[in-house]
Structure formats: C-alpha cells, structure tokens
Short mmCIF file of C-alpha atoms in Angstrom, two decimals:
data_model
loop_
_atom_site.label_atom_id
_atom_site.label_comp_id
_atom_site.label_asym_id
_atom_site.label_seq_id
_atom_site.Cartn_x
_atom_site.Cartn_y
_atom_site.Cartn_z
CA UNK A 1 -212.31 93.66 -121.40
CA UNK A 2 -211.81 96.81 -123.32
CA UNK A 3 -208.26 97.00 -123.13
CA UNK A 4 -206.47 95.71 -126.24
CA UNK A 5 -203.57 92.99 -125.13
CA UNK A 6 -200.67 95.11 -125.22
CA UNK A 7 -202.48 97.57 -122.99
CA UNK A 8 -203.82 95.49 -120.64
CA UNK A 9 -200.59 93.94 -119.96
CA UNK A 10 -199.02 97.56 -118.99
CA UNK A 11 -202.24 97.93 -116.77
CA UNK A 12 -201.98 94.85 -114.40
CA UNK A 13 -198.25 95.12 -114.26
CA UNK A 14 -198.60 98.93 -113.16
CA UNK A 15 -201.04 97.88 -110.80
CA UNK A 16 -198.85 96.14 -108.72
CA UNK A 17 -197.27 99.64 -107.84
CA UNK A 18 -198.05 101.63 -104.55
CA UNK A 19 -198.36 104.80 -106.71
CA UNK A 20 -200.96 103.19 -109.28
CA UNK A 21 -203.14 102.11 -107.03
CA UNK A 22 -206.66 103.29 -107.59
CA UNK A 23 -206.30 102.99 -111.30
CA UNK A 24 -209.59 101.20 -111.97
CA UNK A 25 -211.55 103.99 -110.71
CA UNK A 26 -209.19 106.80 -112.84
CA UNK A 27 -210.04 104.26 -115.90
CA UNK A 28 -213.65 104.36 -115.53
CA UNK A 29 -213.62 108.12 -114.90
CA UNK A 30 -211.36 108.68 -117.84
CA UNK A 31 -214.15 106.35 -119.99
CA UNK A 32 -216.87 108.42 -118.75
CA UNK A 33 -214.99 111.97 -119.54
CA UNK A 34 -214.10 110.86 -123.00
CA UNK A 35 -217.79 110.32 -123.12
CA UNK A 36 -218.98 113.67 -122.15
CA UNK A 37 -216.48 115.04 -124.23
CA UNK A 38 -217.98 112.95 -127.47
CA UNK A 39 -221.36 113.58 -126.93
CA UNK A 40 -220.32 117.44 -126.21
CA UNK A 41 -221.86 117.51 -122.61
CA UNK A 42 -218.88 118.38 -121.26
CA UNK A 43 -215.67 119.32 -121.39
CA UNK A 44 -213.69 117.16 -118.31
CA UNK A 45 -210.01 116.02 -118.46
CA UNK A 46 -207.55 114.46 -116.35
CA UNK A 47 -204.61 116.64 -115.95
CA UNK A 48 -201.29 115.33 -116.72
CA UNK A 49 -199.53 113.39 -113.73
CA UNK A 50 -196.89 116.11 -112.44
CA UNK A 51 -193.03 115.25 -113.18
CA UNK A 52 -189.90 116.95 -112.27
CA UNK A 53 -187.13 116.54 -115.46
CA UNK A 54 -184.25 116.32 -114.28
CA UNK A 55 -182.00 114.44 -117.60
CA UNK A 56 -182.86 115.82 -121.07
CA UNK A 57 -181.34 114.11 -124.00
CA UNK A 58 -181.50 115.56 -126.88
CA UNK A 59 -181.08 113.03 -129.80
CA UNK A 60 -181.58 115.96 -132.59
CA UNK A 61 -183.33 119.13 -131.84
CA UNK A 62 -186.74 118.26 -132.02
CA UNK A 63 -186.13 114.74 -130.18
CA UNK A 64 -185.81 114.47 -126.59
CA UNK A 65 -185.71 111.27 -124.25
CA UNK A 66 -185.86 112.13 -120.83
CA UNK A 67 -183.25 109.89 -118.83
CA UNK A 68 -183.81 111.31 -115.20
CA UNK A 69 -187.57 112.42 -113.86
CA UNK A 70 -189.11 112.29 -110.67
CA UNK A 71 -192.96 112.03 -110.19
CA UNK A 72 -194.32 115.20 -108.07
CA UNK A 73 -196.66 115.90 -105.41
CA UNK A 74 -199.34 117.38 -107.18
CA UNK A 75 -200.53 120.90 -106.23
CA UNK A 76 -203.99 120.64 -107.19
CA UNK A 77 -206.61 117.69 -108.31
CA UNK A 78 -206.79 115.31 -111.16
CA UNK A 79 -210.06 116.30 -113.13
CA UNK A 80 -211.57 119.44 -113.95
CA UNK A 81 -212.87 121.24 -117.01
CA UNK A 82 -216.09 123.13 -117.85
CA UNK A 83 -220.22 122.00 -117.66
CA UNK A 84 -222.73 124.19 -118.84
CA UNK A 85 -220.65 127.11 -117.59
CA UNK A 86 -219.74 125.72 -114.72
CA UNK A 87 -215.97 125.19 -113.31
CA UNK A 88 -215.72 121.46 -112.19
CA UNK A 89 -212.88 120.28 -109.95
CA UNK A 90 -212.95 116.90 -108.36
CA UNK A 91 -210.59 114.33 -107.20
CA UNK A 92 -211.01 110.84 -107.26
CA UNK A 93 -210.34 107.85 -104.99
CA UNK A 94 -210.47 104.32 -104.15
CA UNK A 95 -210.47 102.54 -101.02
CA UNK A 96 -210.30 98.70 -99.70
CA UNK A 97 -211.29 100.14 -96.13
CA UNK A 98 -214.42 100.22 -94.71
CA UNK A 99 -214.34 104.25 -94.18
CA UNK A 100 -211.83 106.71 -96.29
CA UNK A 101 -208.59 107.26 -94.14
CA UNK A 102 -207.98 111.15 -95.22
CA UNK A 103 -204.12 110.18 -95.68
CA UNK A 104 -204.92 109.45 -98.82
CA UNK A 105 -205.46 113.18 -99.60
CA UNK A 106 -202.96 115.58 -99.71
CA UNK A 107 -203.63 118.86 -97.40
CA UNK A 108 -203.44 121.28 -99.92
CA UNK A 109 -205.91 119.29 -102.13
CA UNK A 110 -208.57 119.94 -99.72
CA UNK A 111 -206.83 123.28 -99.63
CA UNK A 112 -207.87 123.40 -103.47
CA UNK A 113 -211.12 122.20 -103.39
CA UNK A 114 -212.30 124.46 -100.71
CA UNK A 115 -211.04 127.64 -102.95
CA UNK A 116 -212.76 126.36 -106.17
CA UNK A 117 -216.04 126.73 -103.94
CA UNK A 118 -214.50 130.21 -102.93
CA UNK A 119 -215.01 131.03 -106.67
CA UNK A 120 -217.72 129.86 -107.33
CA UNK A 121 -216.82 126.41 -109.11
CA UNK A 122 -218.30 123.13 -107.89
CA UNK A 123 -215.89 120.76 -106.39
CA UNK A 124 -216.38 117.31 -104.95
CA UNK A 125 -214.69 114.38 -104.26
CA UNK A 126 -215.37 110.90 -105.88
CA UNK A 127 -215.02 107.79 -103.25
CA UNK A 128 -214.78 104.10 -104.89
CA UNK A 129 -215.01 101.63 -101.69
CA UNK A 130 -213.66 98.72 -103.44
CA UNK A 131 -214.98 95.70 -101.43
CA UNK A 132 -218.35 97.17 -101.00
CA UNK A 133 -218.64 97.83 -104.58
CA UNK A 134 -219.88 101.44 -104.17
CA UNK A 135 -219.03 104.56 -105.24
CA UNK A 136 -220.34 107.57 -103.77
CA UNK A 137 -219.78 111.53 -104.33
CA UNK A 138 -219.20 113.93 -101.99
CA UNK A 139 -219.71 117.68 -102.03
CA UNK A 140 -216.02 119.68 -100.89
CA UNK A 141 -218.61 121.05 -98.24
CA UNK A 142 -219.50 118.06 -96.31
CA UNK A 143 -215.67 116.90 -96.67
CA UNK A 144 -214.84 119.85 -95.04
CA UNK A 145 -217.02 119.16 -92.29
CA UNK A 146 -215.31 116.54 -91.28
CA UNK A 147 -210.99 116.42 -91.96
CA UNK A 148 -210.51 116.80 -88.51
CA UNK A 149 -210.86 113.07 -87.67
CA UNK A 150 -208.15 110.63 -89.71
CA UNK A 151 -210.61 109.14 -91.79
CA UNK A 152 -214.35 109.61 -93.10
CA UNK A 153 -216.92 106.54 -91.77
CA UNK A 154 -218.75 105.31 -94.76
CA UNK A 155 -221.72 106.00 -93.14
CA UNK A 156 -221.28 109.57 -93.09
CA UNK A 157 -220.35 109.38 -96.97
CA UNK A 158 -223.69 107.38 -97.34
CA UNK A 159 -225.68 110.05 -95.06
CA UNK A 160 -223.72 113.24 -96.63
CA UNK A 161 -222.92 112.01 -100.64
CA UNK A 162 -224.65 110.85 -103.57
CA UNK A 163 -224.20 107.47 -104.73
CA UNK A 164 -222.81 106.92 -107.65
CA UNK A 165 -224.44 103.77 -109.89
CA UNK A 166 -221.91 102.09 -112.20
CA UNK A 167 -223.15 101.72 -116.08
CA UNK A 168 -222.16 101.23 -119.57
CA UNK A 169 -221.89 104.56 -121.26
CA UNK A 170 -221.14 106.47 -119.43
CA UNK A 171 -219.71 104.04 -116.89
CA UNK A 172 -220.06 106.76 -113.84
CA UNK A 173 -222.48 109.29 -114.62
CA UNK A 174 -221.48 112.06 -112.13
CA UNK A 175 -222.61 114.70 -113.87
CA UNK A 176 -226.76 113.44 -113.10
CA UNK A 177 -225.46 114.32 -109.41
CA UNK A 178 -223.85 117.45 -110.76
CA UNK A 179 -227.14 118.45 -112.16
CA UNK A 180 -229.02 117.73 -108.71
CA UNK A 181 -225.93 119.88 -106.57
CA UNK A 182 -226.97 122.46 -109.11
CA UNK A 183 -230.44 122.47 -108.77
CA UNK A 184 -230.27 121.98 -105.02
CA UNK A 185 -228.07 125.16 -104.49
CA UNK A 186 -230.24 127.28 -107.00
CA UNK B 1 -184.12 140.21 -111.07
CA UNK B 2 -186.58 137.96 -109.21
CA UNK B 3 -184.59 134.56 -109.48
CA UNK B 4 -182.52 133.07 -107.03
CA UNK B 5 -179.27 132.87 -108.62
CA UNK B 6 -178.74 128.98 -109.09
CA UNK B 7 -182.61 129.11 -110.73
CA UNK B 8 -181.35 131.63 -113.22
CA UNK B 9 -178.49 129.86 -114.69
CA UNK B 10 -181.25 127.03 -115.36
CA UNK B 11 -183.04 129.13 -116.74
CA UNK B 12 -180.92 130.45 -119.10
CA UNK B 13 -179.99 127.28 -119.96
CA UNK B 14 -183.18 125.86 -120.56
CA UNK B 15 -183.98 128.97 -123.07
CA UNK B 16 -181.62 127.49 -125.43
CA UNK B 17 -183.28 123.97 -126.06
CA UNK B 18 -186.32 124.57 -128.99
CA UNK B 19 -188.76 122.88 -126.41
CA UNK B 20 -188.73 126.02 -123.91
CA UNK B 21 -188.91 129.07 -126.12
CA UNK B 22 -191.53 130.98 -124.67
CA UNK B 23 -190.18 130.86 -120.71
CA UNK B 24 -190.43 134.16 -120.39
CA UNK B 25 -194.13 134.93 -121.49
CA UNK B 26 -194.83 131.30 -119.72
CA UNK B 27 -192.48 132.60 -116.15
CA UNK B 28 -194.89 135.97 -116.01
CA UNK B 29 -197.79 134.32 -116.14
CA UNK B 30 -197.03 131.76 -113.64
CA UNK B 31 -196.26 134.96 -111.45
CA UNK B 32 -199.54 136.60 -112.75
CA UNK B 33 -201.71 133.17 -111.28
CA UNK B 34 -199.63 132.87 -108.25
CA UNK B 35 -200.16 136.83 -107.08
CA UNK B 36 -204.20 135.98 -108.21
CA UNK B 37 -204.32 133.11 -105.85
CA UNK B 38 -202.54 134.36 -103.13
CA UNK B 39 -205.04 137.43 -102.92
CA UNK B 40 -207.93 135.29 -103.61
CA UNK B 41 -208.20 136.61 -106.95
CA UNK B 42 -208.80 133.85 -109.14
CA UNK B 43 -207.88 130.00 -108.71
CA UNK B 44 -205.81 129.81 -111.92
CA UNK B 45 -202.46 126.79 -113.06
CA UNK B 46 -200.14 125.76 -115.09
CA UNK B 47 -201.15 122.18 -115.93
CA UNK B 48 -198.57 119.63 -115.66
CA UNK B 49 -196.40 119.09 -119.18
CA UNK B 50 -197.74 115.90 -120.31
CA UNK B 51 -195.25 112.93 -120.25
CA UNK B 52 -195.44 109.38 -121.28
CA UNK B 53 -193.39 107.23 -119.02
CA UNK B 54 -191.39 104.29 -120.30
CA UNK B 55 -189.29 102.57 -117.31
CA UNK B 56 -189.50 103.47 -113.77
CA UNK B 57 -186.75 101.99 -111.59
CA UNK B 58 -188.54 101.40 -107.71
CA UNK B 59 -185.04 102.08 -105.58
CA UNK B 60 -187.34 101.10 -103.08
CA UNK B 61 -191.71 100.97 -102.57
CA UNK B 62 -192.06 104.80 -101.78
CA UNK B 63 -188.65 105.99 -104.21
CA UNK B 64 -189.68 105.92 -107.91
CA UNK B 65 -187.39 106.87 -110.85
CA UNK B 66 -188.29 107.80 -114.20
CA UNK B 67 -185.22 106.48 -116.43
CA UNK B 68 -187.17 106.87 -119.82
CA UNK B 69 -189.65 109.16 -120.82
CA UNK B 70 -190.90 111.50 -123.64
CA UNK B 71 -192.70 114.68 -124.45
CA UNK B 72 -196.44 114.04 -125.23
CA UNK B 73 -198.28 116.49 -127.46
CA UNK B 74 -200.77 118.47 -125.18
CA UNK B 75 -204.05 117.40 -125.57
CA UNK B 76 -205.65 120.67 -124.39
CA UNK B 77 -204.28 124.09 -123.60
CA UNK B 78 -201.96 125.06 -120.81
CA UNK B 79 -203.74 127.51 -118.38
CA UNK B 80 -207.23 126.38 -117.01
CA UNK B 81 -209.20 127.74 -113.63
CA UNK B 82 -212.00 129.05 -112.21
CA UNK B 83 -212.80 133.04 -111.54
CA UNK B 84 -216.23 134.49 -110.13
CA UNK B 85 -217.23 131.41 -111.64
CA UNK B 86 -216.56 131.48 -114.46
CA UNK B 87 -214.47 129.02 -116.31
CA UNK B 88 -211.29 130.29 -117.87
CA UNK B 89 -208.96 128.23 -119.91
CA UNK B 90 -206.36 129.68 -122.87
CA UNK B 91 -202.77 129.28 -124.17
CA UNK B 92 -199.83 131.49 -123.79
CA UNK B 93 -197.27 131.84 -127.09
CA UNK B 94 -194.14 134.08 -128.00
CA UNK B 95 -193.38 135.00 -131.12
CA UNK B 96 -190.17 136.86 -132.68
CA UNK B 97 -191.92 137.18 -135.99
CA UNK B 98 -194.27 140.07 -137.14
CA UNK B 99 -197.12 137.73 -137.24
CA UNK B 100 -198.51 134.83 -135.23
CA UNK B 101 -197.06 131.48 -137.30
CA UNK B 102 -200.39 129.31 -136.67
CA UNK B 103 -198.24 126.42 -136.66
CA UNK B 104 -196.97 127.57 -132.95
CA UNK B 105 -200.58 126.11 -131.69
CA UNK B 106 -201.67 122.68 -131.95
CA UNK B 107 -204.81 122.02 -134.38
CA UNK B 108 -206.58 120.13 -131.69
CA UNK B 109 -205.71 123.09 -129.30
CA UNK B 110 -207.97 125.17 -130.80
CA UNK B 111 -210.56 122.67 -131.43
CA UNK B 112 -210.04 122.53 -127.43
CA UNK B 113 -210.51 126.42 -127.24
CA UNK B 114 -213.30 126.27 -129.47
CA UNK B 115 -214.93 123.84 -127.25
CA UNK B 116 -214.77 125.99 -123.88
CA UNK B 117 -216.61 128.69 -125.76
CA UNK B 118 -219.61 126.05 -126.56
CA UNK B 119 -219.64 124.88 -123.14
CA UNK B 120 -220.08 128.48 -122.10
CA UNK B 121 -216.42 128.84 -120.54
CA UNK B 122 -214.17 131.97 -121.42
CA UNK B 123 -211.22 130.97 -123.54
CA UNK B 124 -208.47 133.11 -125.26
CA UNK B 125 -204.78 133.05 -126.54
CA UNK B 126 -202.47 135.36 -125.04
CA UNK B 127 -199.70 135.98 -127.96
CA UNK B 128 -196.48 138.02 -126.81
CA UNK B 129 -194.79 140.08 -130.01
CA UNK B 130 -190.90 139.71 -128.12
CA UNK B 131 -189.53 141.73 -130.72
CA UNK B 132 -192.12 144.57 -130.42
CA UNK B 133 -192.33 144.06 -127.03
CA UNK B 134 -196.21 143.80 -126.90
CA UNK B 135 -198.52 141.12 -125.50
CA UNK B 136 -201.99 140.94 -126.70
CA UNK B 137 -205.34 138.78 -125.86
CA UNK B 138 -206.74 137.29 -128.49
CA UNK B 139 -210.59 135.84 -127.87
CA UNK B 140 -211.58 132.47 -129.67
CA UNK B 141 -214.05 134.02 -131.47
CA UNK B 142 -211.64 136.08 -133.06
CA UNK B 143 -209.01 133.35 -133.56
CA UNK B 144 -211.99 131.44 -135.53
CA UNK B 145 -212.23 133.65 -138.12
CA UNK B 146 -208.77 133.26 -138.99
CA UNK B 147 -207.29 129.80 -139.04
CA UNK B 148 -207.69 129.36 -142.78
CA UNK B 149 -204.41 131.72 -143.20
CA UNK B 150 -201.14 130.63 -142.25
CA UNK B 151 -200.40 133.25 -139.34
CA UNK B 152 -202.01 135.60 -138.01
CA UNK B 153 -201.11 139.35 -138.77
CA UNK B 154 -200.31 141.78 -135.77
CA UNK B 155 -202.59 144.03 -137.92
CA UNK B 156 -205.55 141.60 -137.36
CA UNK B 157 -204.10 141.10 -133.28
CA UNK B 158 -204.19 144.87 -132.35
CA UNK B 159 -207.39 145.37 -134.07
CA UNK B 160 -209.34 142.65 -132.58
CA UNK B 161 -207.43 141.98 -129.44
CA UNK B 162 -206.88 143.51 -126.50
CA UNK B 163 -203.65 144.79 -125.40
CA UNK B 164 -201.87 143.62 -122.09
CA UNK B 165 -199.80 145.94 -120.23
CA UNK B 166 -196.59 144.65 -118.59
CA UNK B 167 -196.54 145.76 -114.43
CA UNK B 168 -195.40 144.78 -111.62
CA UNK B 169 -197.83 142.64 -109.62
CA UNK B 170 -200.03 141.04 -111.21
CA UNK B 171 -196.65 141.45 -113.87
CA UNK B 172 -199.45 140.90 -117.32
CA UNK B 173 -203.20 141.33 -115.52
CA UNK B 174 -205.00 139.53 -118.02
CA UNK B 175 -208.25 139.30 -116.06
CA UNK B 176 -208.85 143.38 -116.50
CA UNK B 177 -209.66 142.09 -119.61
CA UNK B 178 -211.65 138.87 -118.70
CA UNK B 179 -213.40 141.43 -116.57
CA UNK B 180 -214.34 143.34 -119.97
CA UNK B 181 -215.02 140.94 -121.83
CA UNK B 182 -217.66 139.37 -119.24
CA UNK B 183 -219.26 142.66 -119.56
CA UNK B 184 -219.10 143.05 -123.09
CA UNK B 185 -220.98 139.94 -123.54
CA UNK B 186 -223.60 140.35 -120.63
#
C-alpha cells in the first residue's frame, strides 16, 4: 500500500461514510493527476470539496478553527484543468451495480458538463464498476443521450465509452482516450 | 445596493476578519462569471476555499457536521473555466497600497499561473488599486518578469496591463480583454 499508517487509518475509517464512498477511484485519479502534473503533461486538479462556514474562531488574527461547517452540494464537477490547450472537465464515479443509477449525479452536473461542450472544452464522465473491476469513460455526449432512463446499462457504457485499463504510473491513463476523443472529433 | 439586507450585515462583518479582505473585488467578479454564464458567455467559478476537515459529527447517515476544521493554503488559483475554448484560469487581489505587495500571492500560485501558460491556457492576475479606485489585468508573462522585486509598482501595472473598467453588467468585463489578448497573440 502506498498510504503511510497514519493515513491509511483516516482512509478506511472515512470509508465507512455514505459521503466518502467512491474514494478509491478519487485516489487513483488524484495519483494519476499528480502524475500529469510532474511529468508536465497536464495540468488536472481536484477542486476543493465545497463547505458552508458557519463558526469562525479566531484564536489570534491569523489563526482560525472553524467550529461549525456544513459540506455543500457542489455546483459543478470535481476535476478539471488544462491539456495541450484544451479545457478538461470530468467527474468521476464508482459503482457496486451492474449499470450506473444516474442518482448518483447531481442535475446540474450534467447541466455543467453539457455547457463545457457548449464552449468548446471536452467533458466526460469517468465510471469505476467496482465488482466488475472496470472502468470505462464516457463522452458528456453519449451521457446525454441517455439521462432520461434512471440509470445507464453497462452495456451501453461498454458500446458508447472507452475503457479505461488500470496501471502503475499513471494508474488511469485517461488522457490516451483524451488524445483519441481529440483526434476522432478533428 | 444589490444585497439582500440580512446578506449585507454578513458581509460587513466578514470584511473585518484579515482572511476576507478582498470581498469586494472577489463579490464583482462572482457577479461578472454569473452574468457570463447565464448568457452563455463563458463557463467561468469560484473554486471552493480549500478546507481540511478534522471531526465530523454524523447527527444521523445523510446529516454531517463539520465541528473542526481549518483554512488550507490554496494549491492553485481561485478562478478557472473554459471560454471559446480556451482555458482561462487567474487570481483576483486588492490592494490599499500604491504597489502590488508580492507577498499577497502565494509562491506556488504563480508557479500554478506559470504552468497554464505552458500548457497553452490563458492565465492572468486581476489586481484592484482600492485606494485609486482602478482594477487592472496583469498577464503572466508580464508578472514573470517581475517576481524578483518585492511588489509590483502601479507604474509597471498600467504600463503593461490592461485596464478594467467598472460597469454595470458584466460589473468588471475582463474577457474584452481575454478577447484582445487572444488576438494579440494569434
């Protein structure tokens, strides 16, 4: 494991959570960004989780312990950032079901992604089935095709997305698919 | 005024504290990104403050509170998004002095800044003079040339950057200026 003690600890006791769930995925993703960032392919971060202060305490004027918070419903996605030019935006999810039940997505997420591909970005969405072991991609516009029903079949995800092979460094090389979307819509 | 009157007093209130100097450069452009997504402008937030959480108290499995948390230090800028396609990411400051104090952005900020500009993104500063009442955009490039000095003259800002009018809506239309600076480069 690449988790020192201490941190590992934290990880399987937040896991337990309903609101971490999905964290394996975020930690591979977060791996592979730090990667691209490192080897200066590409700039990719995870944006802060959103949190309503509500208690300041301010122990001296430059420290402050906040006593009262509340975690928000985010507006947009977790990741994006900037790839040869290009404005990335994805989300990223896991599932123990056997197709992706779109409750799992906030509205105005899909909301999001679909106006990133109004300006031109590229925006996708990044599905981890956890008991199948597989992760797949899949481009805003074939999610869009199909948010009418209450979940996505994996076989559509396996006809419409790219599959995504785990590996060491990086540990989920999206941005080879990336590459393809780009050369595919050129 | 545009503030409902209980979000005022907060307001107020918060503009005391050393951590939210700069509200009212940070409230405008807020309003700026809002008016450019609601006309389909430009796809532009506010990321999230970054927060480290220390105990969460489940009052039940849906109803989390945050009883201890700090202020992280930003790891990248605040403002990121996509427009025509282009990615955009900078960092808004106010400053009462007659200069720019570098020590109002993080180092690793404008290693961050620096780092759009090699991934072929647009990045900037937008600096707001209070006293003199003028707001400028600064490009990266330009900012490069000077972080060996300790601030940043206003000399140096109004000769290399470009200066932002205040209106009504969009209330500081920063991307007339993206839109210039695209073509100056093209």
């Amino acid at each position: 494991m690449r988790y020192p003690n201490g941190q590992k600890k934290e990880y399987k006791k937040a896991n337990i959570s309903y609101g971490n769930r999905g964290m394996e995925l975020e930690a591979a993703i977060n791996e592979t960004n730090e990667f691209y960032r490192l080897t200066k392919k590409a700039l990719i971060y995870k944006k802060p989780t959103p949190i309503t202060v509500s208690k300041v305490n301010y122990k001296s004027r430059f420290e402050a312990v906040i006593t009262e918070a509340y975690y928000k419903t985010p507006s947009t996605t977790d990741y994006n950032g900037v790839y040869k030019g290009y404005y990335i935006d994805f989300e990223a999810k896991e599932t123990r079901n056997k197709s992706f039940p779109l409750a799992n997505i906030h509205a105005h997420q899909i909301e999001h992604l679909k106006q990133v591909i109004e300006h031109k970005g590229i925006s996708f969405l990044i599905i981890s089935f956890v008991k199948e072991q597989e992760i797949y991609l899949l481009k805003t516009e074939d999610l869009l095709n199909i948010t009418k029903r209450k979940s996505i079949p994996l076989s559509y995800i396996k006809e419409k997305g790219y599959k995504l092979e785990e590996g060491y460094n990086p540990r989920i090389d999206y941005l080879k698919i990336v590459d393809q979307i780009i050369e595919e819509e050129a």
